[in-house]
Short mmCIF file of N, CA and C in Angstrom, two decimals:
data_model
loop_
_atom_site.label_atom_id
_atom_site.label_comp_id
_atom_site.label_asym_id
_atom_site.label_seq_id
_atom_site.Cartn_x
_atom_site.Cartn_y
_atom_site.Cartn_z
N UNK A 6 0.84 -1.17 0.00
CA UNK A 6 0.00 0.00 0.00
C UNK A 6 0.89 1.24 0.00
N UNK A 7 0.61 2.14 -0.89
CA UNK A 7 1.45 3.32 -0.95
C UNK A 7 1.07 4.32 0.14
N UNK A 8 2.04 5.06 0.54
CA UNK A 8 1.84 6.06 1.59
C UNK A 8 1.02 7.22 1.05
N UNK A 9 0.10 7.71 1.87
CA UNK A 9 -0.74 8.84 1.47
C UNK A 9 0.09 10.11 1.38
N UNK A 10 -0.14 10.88 0.33
CA UNK A 10 0.49 12.18 0.20
C UNK A 10 -0.27 13.21 1.02
N UNK A 11 -1.55 13.05 1.10
CA UNK A 11 -2.40 14.00 1.81
C UNK A 11 -3.80 13.45 1.85
N UNK A 12 -4.69 14.22 2.38
CA UNK A 12 -6.07 13.79 2.48
C UNK A 12 -6.80 14.13 1.19
N UNK A 13 -7.75 13.29 0.84
CA UNK A 13 -8.52 13.49 -0.37
C UNK A 13 -9.37 14.75 -0.24
N UNK A 14 -9.39 15.53 -1.30
CA UNK A 14 -10.19 16.75 -1.35
C UNK A 14 -10.94 16.77 -2.66
N UNK A 15 -12.09 17.40 -2.66
CA UNK A 15 -12.82 17.60 -3.90
C UNK A 15 -12.57 19.04 -4.33
N UNK A 16 -11.79 19.17 -5.38
CA UNK A 16 -11.44 20.48 -5.93
C UNK A 16 -12.14 20.65 -7.27
N UNK A 17 -12.02 21.82 -7.85
CA UNK A 17 -12.59 22.06 -9.18
C UNK A 17 -11.96 21.10 -10.18
N UNK A 18 -10.65 20.90 -10.06
CA UNK A 18 -9.96 19.97 -10.97
C UNK A 18 -10.56 18.57 -10.86
N UNK A 19 -10.78 18.14 -9.63
CA UNK A 19 -11.36 16.81 -9.40
C UNK A 19 -12.76 16.69 -9.96
N UNK A 20 -13.57 17.72 -9.75
CA UNK A 20 -14.94 17.70 -10.27
C UNK A 20 -14.94 17.61 -11.79
N UNK A 21 -14.08 18.40 -12.44
CA UNK A 21 -14.01 18.36 -13.90
C UNK A 21 -13.47 17.01 -14.39
N UNK A 22 -12.55 16.43 -13.67
CA UNK A 22 -12.02 15.12 -14.06
C UNK A 22 -13.11 14.05 -13.98
N UNK A 23 -13.93 14.11 -12.94
CA UNK A 23 -15.03 13.15 -12.81
C UNK A 23 -16.02 13.34 -13.96
N UNK A 24 -16.34 14.60 -14.29
CA UNK A 24 -17.24 14.87 -15.42
C UNK A 24 -16.68 14.27 -16.71
N UNK A 25 -15.40 14.48 -16.95
CA UNK A 25 -14.76 13.96 -18.17
C UNK A 25 -14.76 12.44 -18.20
N UNK A 26 -14.50 11.83 -17.07
CA UNK A 26 -14.47 10.36 -17.01
C UNK A 26 -15.88 9.78 -17.20
N UNK A 27 -16.90 10.47 -16.73
CA UNK A 27 -18.27 10.03 -16.96
C UNK A 27 -18.57 10.06 -18.45
N UNK A 28 -18.13 11.11 -19.13
CA UNK A 28 -18.33 11.20 -20.59
C UNK A 28 -17.69 10.01 -21.30
N UNK A 29 -16.48 9.65 -20.90
CA UNK A 29 -15.81 8.50 -21.52
C UNK A 29 -16.54 7.20 -21.20
N UNK A 30 -17.00 7.06 -19.96
CA UNK A 30 -17.66 5.83 -19.54
C UNK A 30 -19.00 5.63 -20.24
N UNK A 31 -19.63 6.71 -20.68
CA UNK A 31 -20.92 6.60 -21.36
C UNK A 31 -20.78 6.13 -22.81
N UNK A 32 -19.57 6.06 -23.32
CA UNK A 32 -19.34 5.62 -24.70
C UNK A 32 -19.52 4.11 -24.80
N UNK A 33 -20.61 3.68 -25.36
CA UNK A 33 -20.93 2.25 -25.43
C UNK A 33 -20.03 1.50 -26.41
N UNK A 34 -19.59 2.16 -27.45
CA UNK A 34 -18.81 1.48 -28.49
C UNK A 34 -17.31 1.46 -28.22
N UNK A 35 -16.87 2.06 -27.13
CA UNK A 35 -15.46 2.06 -26.73
C UNK A 35 -14.53 2.65 -27.80
N UNK A 36 -15.06 3.59 -28.58
CA UNK A 36 -14.22 4.29 -29.56
C UNK A 36 -13.55 5.47 -28.87
N UNK A 37 -12.34 5.82 -29.31
CA UNK A 37 -11.68 6.99 -28.72
C UNK A 37 -12.52 8.25 -28.91
N UNK A 38 -12.59 9.05 -27.86
CA UNK A 38 -13.35 10.30 -27.88
C UNK A 38 -12.35 11.45 -27.93
N UNK A 39 -12.46 12.31 -28.94
CA UNK A 39 -11.55 13.45 -29.01
C UNK A 39 -11.69 14.34 -27.77
N UNK A 40 -10.57 14.84 -27.32
CA UNK A 40 -10.55 15.68 -26.13
C UNK A 40 -11.41 16.94 -26.32
N UNK A 41 -11.44 17.46 -27.54
CA UNK A 41 -12.26 18.65 -27.78
C UNK A 41 -13.74 18.36 -27.56
N UNK A 42 -14.19 17.13 -27.87
CA UNK A 42 -15.58 16.76 -27.63
C UNK A 42 -15.89 16.68 -26.14
N UNK A 43 -14.95 16.13 -25.38
CA UNK A 43 -15.13 16.02 -23.93
C UNK A 43 -15.15 17.41 -23.32
N UNK A 44 -14.23 18.27 -23.77
CA UNK A 44 -14.17 19.64 -23.25
C UNK A 44 -15.45 20.39 -23.55
N UNK A 45 -15.96 20.22 -24.77
CA UNK A 45 -17.18 20.92 -25.17
C UNK A 45 -18.39 20.43 -24.37
N UNK A 46 -18.51 19.13 -24.19
CA UNK A 46 -19.68 18.60 -23.45
C UNK A 46 -19.65 19.00 -21.98
N UNK A 47 -18.45 19.18 -21.42
CA UNK A 47 -18.33 19.59 -20.03
C UNK A 47 -18.21 21.09 -19.85
N UNK A 48 -18.22 21.83 -20.98
CA UNK A 48 -18.06 23.28 -20.97
C UNK A 48 -16.77 23.69 -20.24
N UNK A 49 -15.69 23.01 -20.60
CA UNK A 49 -14.37 23.21 -19.99
C UNK A 49 -13.39 23.55 -21.11
N UNK A 50 -12.44 24.43 -20.84
CA UNK A 50 -11.49 24.80 -21.89
C UNK A 50 -10.62 23.59 -22.26
N UNK A 51 -10.23 23.55 -23.51
CA UNK A 51 -9.42 22.45 -24.02
C UNK A 51 -8.06 22.38 -23.32
N UNK A 52 -7.44 23.52 -23.08
CA UNK A 52 -6.13 23.51 -22.43
C UNK A 52 -6.23 22.97 -21.00
N UNK A 53 -7.29 23.32 -20.31
CA UNK A 53 -7.51 22.81 -18.95
C UNK A 53 -7.73 21.30 -18.99
N UNK A 54 -8.50 20.86 -19.98
CA UNK A 54 -8.77 19.43 -20.13
C UNK A 54 -7.49 18.67 -20.43
N UNK A 55 -6.59 19.25 -21.22
CA UNK A 55 -5.32 18.60 -21.53
C UNK A 55 -4.50 18.38 -20.25
N UNK A 56 -4.52 19.36 -19.35
CA UNK A 56 -3.81 19.23 -18.08
C UNK A 56 -4.41 18.09 -17.24
N UNK A 57 -5.73 18.04 -17.18
CA UNK A 57 -6.40 16.99 -16.41
C UNK A 57 -6.06 15.60 -16.96
N UNK A 58 -6.11 15.47 -18.28
CA UNK A 58 -5.89 14.16 -18.89
C UNK A 58 -4.44 13.71 -18.77
N UNK A 59 -3.52 14.65 -18.58
CA UNK A 59 -2.12 14.26 -18.34
C UNK A 59 -2.05 13.44 -17.05
N UNK A 60 -2.72 13.90 -16.00
CA UNK A 60 -2.74 13.17 -14.73
C UNK A 60 -3.51 11.86 -14.83
N UNK A 61 -4.63 11.87 -15.54
CA UNK A 61 -5.43 10.65 -15.70
C UNK A 61 -4.66 9.59 -16.49
N UNK A 62 -3.95 10.03 -17.52
CA UNK A 62 -3.15 9.09 -18.32
C UNK A 62 -1.96 8.56 -17.52
N UNK A 63 -1.29 9.44 -16.81
CA UNK A 63 -0.12 9.07 -16.00
C UNK A 63 -0.49 8.00 -14.95
N UNK A 64 -1.72 8.08 -14.44
CA UNK A 64 -2.16 7.15 -13.41
C UNK A 64 -2.92 5.94 -13.97
N UNK A 65 -2.88 5.76 -15.27
CA UNK A 65 -3.44 4.56 -15.89
C UNK A 65 -4.95 4.49 -15.94
N UNK A 66 -5.61 5.64 -15.92
CA UNK A 66 -7.08 5.63 -15.97
C UNK A 66 -7.61 5.79 -17.39
N UNK A 67 -6.82 6.42 -18.26
CA UNK A 67 -7.22 6.59 -19.66
C UNK A 67 -6.05 6.21 -20.57
N UNK A 68 -6.41 5.88 -21.81
CA UNK A 68 -5.42 5.62 -22.85
C UNK A 68 -5.68 6.59 -23.98
N UNK A 69 -4.61 7.05 -24.60
CA UNK A 69 -4.78 7.98 -25.71
C UNK A 69 -4.41 7.31 -27.02
N UNK A 70 -5.08 7.76 -28.09
CA UNK A 70 -4.82 7.29 -29.45
C UNK A 70 -4.63 8.52 -30.32
N UNK A 71 -3.55 8.52 -31.10
CA UNK A 71 -3.23 9.66 -31.95
C UNK A 71 -3.83 9.49 -33.34
N UNK A 72 -3.84 10.61 -34.05
CA UNK A 72 -4.23 10.59 -35.45
C UNK A 72 -5.72 10.72 -35.66
N UNK A 73 -6.12 10.60 -36.95
CA UNK A 73 -7.54 10.69 -37.27
C UNK A 73 -8.32 9.60 -36.53
N UNK A 74 -9.40 9.96 -35.96
CA UNK A 74 -10.19 9.00 -35.19
C UNK A 74 -9.61 8.77 -33.81
N UNK A 75 -8.61 9.55 -33.45
CA UNK A 75 -7.96 9.39 -32.15
C UNK A 75 -8.72 10.09 -31.04
N UNK A 76 -8.21 9.91 -29.85
CA UNK A 76 -8.83 10.51 -28.68
C UNK A 76 -8.49 9.69 -27.46
N UNK A 77 -9.41 9.60 -26.53
CA UNK A 77 -9.19 8.90 -25.27
C UNK A 77 -10.26 7.85 -25.03
N UNK A 78 -9.85 6.76 -24.38
CA UNK A 78 -10.78 5.75 -23.89
C UNK A 78 -10.38 5.43 -22.45
N UNK A 79 -11.28 4.79 -21.73
CA UNK A 79 -10.94 4.33 -20.38
C UNK A 79 -9.89 3.23 -20.49
N UNK A 80 -8.94 3.21 -19.60
CA UNK A 80 -7.88 2.21 -19.63
C UNK A 80 -8.31 0.91 -18.96
N UNK A 81 -9.41 0.96 -18.21
CA UNK A 81 -9.96 -0.24 -17.59
C UNK A 81 -11.46 -0.09 -17.47
N UNK A 82 -12.13 -1.14 -17.07
CA UNK A 82 -13.58 -1.10 -16.95
C UNK A 82 -14.01 -0.03 -15.95
N UNK A 83 -15.14 0.61 -16.24
CA UNK A 83 -15.61 1.68 -15.36
C UNK A 83 -15.93 1.17 -13.95
N UNK A 84 -16.29 -0.10 -13.83
CA UNK A 84 -16.56 -0.69 -12.51
C UNK A 84 -15.28 -0.83 -11.69
N UNK A 85 -14.13 -0.80 -12.36
CA UNK A 85 -12.84 -0.95 -11.68
C UNK A 85 -12.16 0.39 -11.38
N UNK A 86 -12.79 1.48 -11.76
CA UNK A 86 -12.23 2.81 -11.52
C UNK A 86 -13.00 3.45 -10.37
N UNK A 87 -12.31 3.71 -9.29
CA UNK A 87 -12.94 4.33 -8.12
C UNK A 87 -12.86 5.85 -8.25
N UNK A 88 -13.87 6.52 -7.74
CA UNK A 88 -13.93 7.98 -7.82
C UNK A 88 -12.71 8.60 -7.12
N UNK A 89 -12.26 7.99 -6.03
CA UNK A 89 -11.08 8.50 -5.32
C UNK A 89 -9.85 8.51 -6.24
N UNK A 90 -9.72 7.48 -7.10
CA UNK A 90 -8.60 7.44 -8.04
C UNK A 90 -8.64 8.63 -9.00
N UNK A 91 -9.84 8.94 -9.47
CA UNK A 91 -10.00 10.05 -10.40
C UNK A 91 -9.62 11.36 -9.72
N UNK A 92 -10.12 11.55 -8.50
CA UNK A 92 -9.83 12.79 -7.77
C UNK A 92 -8.34 12.95 -7.50
N UNK A 93 -7.67 11.85 -7.11
CA UNK A 93 -6.22 11.93 -6.87
C UNK A 93 -5.45 12.18 -8.17
N UNK A 94 -5.87 11.53 -9.24
CA UNK A 94 -5.19 11.68 -10.53
C UNK A 94 -5.30 13.09 -11.07
N UNK A 95 -6.44 13.72 -10.85
CA UNK A 95 -6.63 15.10 -11.32
C UNK A 95 -5.65 16.03 -10.64
N UNK A 96 -5.35 15.78 -9.40
CA UNK A 96 -4.42 16.63 -8.65
C UNK A 96 -2.97 16.29 -8.95
N UNK A 97 -2.74 15.13 -9.56
CA UNK A 97 -1.38 14.69 -9.84
C UNK A 97 -0.68 15.55 -10.88
N UNK A 98 -1.44 16.25 -11.69
CA UNK A 98 -0.82 17.08 -12.73
C UNK A 98 -0.59 18.52 -12.27
N UNK A 99 -0.94 18.80 -11.01
CA UNK A 99 -0.77 20.14 -10.46
C UNK A 99 0.62 20.28 -9.86
N UNK A 100 1.33 21.36 -10.15
CA UNK A 100 2.64 21.55 -9.51
C UNK A 100 2.50 21.62 -7.99
N UNK A 101 3.50 21.14 -7.30
CA UNK A 101 3.47 21.16 -5.83
C UNK A 101 3.36 22.60 -5.35
N UNK A 102 2.57 22.76 -4.31
CA UNK A 102 2.39 24.09 -3.74
C UNK A 102 3.14 24.17 -2.42
N UNK A 103 3.78 25.30 -2.19
CA UNK A 103 4.48 25.51 -0.92
C UNK A 103 3.49 26.04 0.10
N UNK A 104 3.67 25.62 1.34
CA UNK A 104 2.81 26.12 2.41
C UNK A 104 3.12 27.58 2.66
N UNK A 105 2.09 28.37 2.73
CA UNK A 105 2.29 29.79 3.03
C UNK A 105 2.26 29.98 4.54
N UNK A 106 2.65 31.17 4.98
CA UNK A 106 2.58 31.47 6.41
C UNK A 106 1.17 31.33 6.93
N UNK A 107 0.18 31.70 6.10
CA UNK A 107 -1.22 31.56 6.49
C UNK A 107 -1.54 30.10 6.81
N UNK A 108 -1.12 29.20 5.93
CA UNK A 108 -1.39 27.78 6.14
C UNK A 108 -0.70 27.26 7.39
N UNK A 109 0.47 27.77 7.70
CA UNK A 109 1.21 27.30 8.86
C UNK A 109 0.59 27.78 10.17
N UNK A 110 -0.23 28.83 10.09
CA UNK A 110 -0.82 29.39 11.29
C UNK A 110 -2.21 28.84 11.58
N UNK A 111 -2.70 27.90 10.78
CA UNK A 111 -4.01 27.31 11.04
C UNK A 111 -4.01 26.64 12.40
N UNK A 112 -5.17 26.63 13.02
CA UNK A 112 -5.25 25.97 14.32
C UNK A 112 -5.13 24.46 14.14
N UNK A 113 -4.58 23.82 15.12
CA UNK A 113 -4.42 22.37 15.09
C UNK A 113 -5.77 21.68 15.04
N UNK A 114 -6.76 22.24 15.72
CA UNK A 114 -8.09 21.63 15.75
C UNK A 114 -8.74 21.68 14.37
N UNK A 115 -8.64 22.79 13.69
CA UNK A 115 -9.23 22.90 12.35
C UNK A 115 -8.52 21.96 11.38
N UNK A 116 -7.20 21.89 11.48
CA UNK A 116 -6.45 20.98 10.62
C UNK A 116 -6.84 19.53 10.87
N UNK A 117 -7.03 19.18 12.13
CA UNK A 117 -7.44 17.81 12.47
C UNK A 117 -8.83 17.51 11.92
N UNK A 118 -9.72 18.48 12.01
CA UNK A 118 -11.08 18.30 11.48
C UNK A 118 -11.04 18.03 9.99
N UNK A 119 -10.32 18.89 9.23
CA UNK A 119 -10.28 18.72 7.78
C UNK A 119 -9.58 17.43 7.39
N UNK A 120 -8.60 17.02 8.16
CA UNK A 120 -7.93 15.74 7.90
C UNK A 120 -8.91 14.58 8.07
N UNK A 121 -9.72 14.64 9.11
CA UNK A 121 -10.70 13.56 9.34
C UNK A 121 -11.78 13.55 8.26
N UNK A 122 -12.23 14.73 7.86
CA UNK A 122 -13.21 14.81 6.79
C UNK A 122 -12.62 14.23 5.50
N UNK A 123 -11.37 14.55 5.22
CA UNK A 123 -10.69 13.99 4.05
C UNK A 123 -10.59 12.48 4.11
N UNK A 124 -10.32 11.94 5.29
CA UNK A 124 -10.23 10.48 5.45
C UNK A 124 -11.59 9.82 5.22
N UNK A 125 -12.66 10.44 5.73
CA UNK A 125 -14.01 9.91 5.53
C UNK A 125 -14.37 9.94 4.05
N UNK A 126 -14.08 11.06 3.40
CA UNK A 126 -14.35 11.19 1.97
C UNK A 126 -13.59 10.13 1.18
N UNK A 127 -12.32 9.95 1.52
CA UNK A 127 -11.52 8.97 0.80
C UNK A 127 -12.05 7.56 0.99
N UNK A 128 -12.42 7.20 2.22
CA UNK A 128 -12.96 5.87 2.48
C UNK A 128 -14.23 5.63 1.67
N UNK A 129 -15.07 6.64 1.59
CA UNK A 129 -16.32 6.52 0.84
C UNK A 129 -16.05 6.45 -0.67
N UNK A 130 -15.23 7.35 -1.19
CA UNK A 130 -14.96 7.41 -2.63
C UNK A 130 -14.11 6.24 -3.12
N UNK A 131 -13.42 5.55 -2.22
CA UNK A 131 -12.70 4.34 -2.61
C UNK A 131 -13.64 3.18 -2.84
N UNK A 132 -14.90 3.32 -2.44
CA UNK A 132 -15.88 2.25 -2.63
C UNK A 132 -16.85 2.54 -3.77
N UNK A 133 -16.90 3.78 -4.24
CA UNK A 133 -17.82 4.16 -5.30
C UNK A 133 -17.06 4.13 -6.63
N UNK A 134 -17.59 3.37 -7.58
CA UNK A 134 -16.93 3.26 -8.88
C UNK A 134 -17.54 4.23 -9.89
N UNK A 135 -16.80 4.44 -10.95
CA UNK A 135 -17.28 5.26 -12.05
C UNK A 135 -18.56 4.66 -12.61
N UNK A 136 -18.62 3.33 -12.66
CA UNK A 136 -19.81 2.63 -13.15
C UNK A 136 -21.02 2.93 -12.28
N UNK A 137 -20.84 2.99 -10.96
CA UNK A 137 -21.95 3.34 -10.05
C UNK A 137 -22.51 4.71 -10.40
N UNK A 138 -21.64 5.65 -10.71
CA UNK A 138 -22.07 7.01 -11.03
C UNK A 138 -22.79 7.03 -12.37
N UNK A 139 -22.24 6.36 -13.37
CA UNK A 139 -22.84 6.34 -14.71
C UNK A 139 -24.22 5.69 -14.66
N UNK A 140 -24.35 4.64 -13.88
CA UNK A 140 -25.65 3.94 -13.76
C UNK A 140 -26.61 4.68 -12.84
N UNK A 141 -26.17 5.79 -12.25
CA UNK A 141 -26.98 6.58 -11.32
C UNK A 141 -27.51 5.68 -10.20
N UNK A 142 -26.58 4.90 -9.64
CA UNK A 142 -26.93 3.89 -8.65
C UNK A 142 -26.37 4.26 -7.27
N UNK A 143 -26.33 5.55 -6.97
CA UNK A 143 -25.70 5.98 -5.73
C UNK A 143 -26.61 5.96 -4.51
N UNK A 144 -27.90 6.17 -4.69
CA UNK A 144 -28.79 6.25 -3.53
C UNK A 144 -28.82 4.95 -2.75
N UNK A 145 -28.65 3.83 -3.42
CA UNK A 145 -28.67 2.54 -2.74
C UNK A 145 -27.26 1.99 -2.47
N UNK A 146 -26.24 2.75 -2.83
CA UNK A 146 -24.87 2.27 -2.65
C UNK A 146 -24.56 2.13 -1.16
N UNK A 147 -24.00 1.01 -0.72
CA UNK A 147 -23.73 0.81 0.71
C UNK A 147 -22.86 1.90 1.35
N UNK A 148 -21.85 2.35 0.67
CA UNK A 148 -20.96 3.38 1.24
C UNK A 148 -21.71 4.69 1.43
N UNK A 149 -22.51 5.06 0.46
CA UNK A 149 -23.27 6.32 0.53
C UNK A 149 -24.38 6.20 1.58
N UNK A 150 -25.08 5.09 1.58
CA UNK A 150 -26.17 4.86 2.54
C UNK A 150 -25.65 4.92 3.98
N UNK A 151 -24.47 4.35 4.19
CA UNK A 151 -23.89 4.33 5.53
C UNK A 151 -23.59 5.75 6.02
N UNK A 152 -23.05 6.58 5.14
CA UNK A 152 -22.75 7.96 5.52
C UNK A 152 -24.02 8.71 5.85
N UNK A 153 -25.05 8.57 5.00
CA UNK A 153 -26.29 9.29 5.26
C UNK A 153 -27.03 8.75 6.47
N UNK A 154 -26.89 7.49 6.77
CA UNK A 154 -27.52 6.91 7.96
C UNK A 154 -26.96 7.54 9.24
N UNK A 155 -25.69 7.89 9.22
CA UNK A 155 -25.09 8.52 10.39
C UNK A 155 -25.56 9.95 10.59
N UNK A 156 -26.09 10.56 9.52
CA UNK A 156 -26.55 11.95 9.58
C UNK A 156 -27.98 12.07 10.11
N UNK A 157 -28.70 10.97 10.10
CA UNK A 157 -30.12 11.01 10.53
C UNK A 157 -30.26 11.00 12.03
#
């Protein structure tokens, strides 16, 4: 098991990566989808999408094909791709950020809270697959149901 770099977070990059991966997963014929088509359907700039797909490709979630008829396909079955993988891969193409003085002055209690929330999110998203999202099967998903049961 690899060591965690940090706690899972849902960022704009992660949200856009999930949107893009859903678009790929909906392709029934498994033909490569041009990046410009994915960018257009998600209303995301092409250059931003290129950055996201660099991380997705690096982490083995998508495969690229060059030339006419080229584009991207999922590198494995959508049932085998966890949402947490997508979120981590989207952040993998971001340059490392240095901690600012502001970040160093955060209270220990707030940092502990966000760390625990990140751990809960990661545990949940490690159980939800891209296929679950595409099939719109989240309301009955055990991981999601368990989280909402604790809120009642």
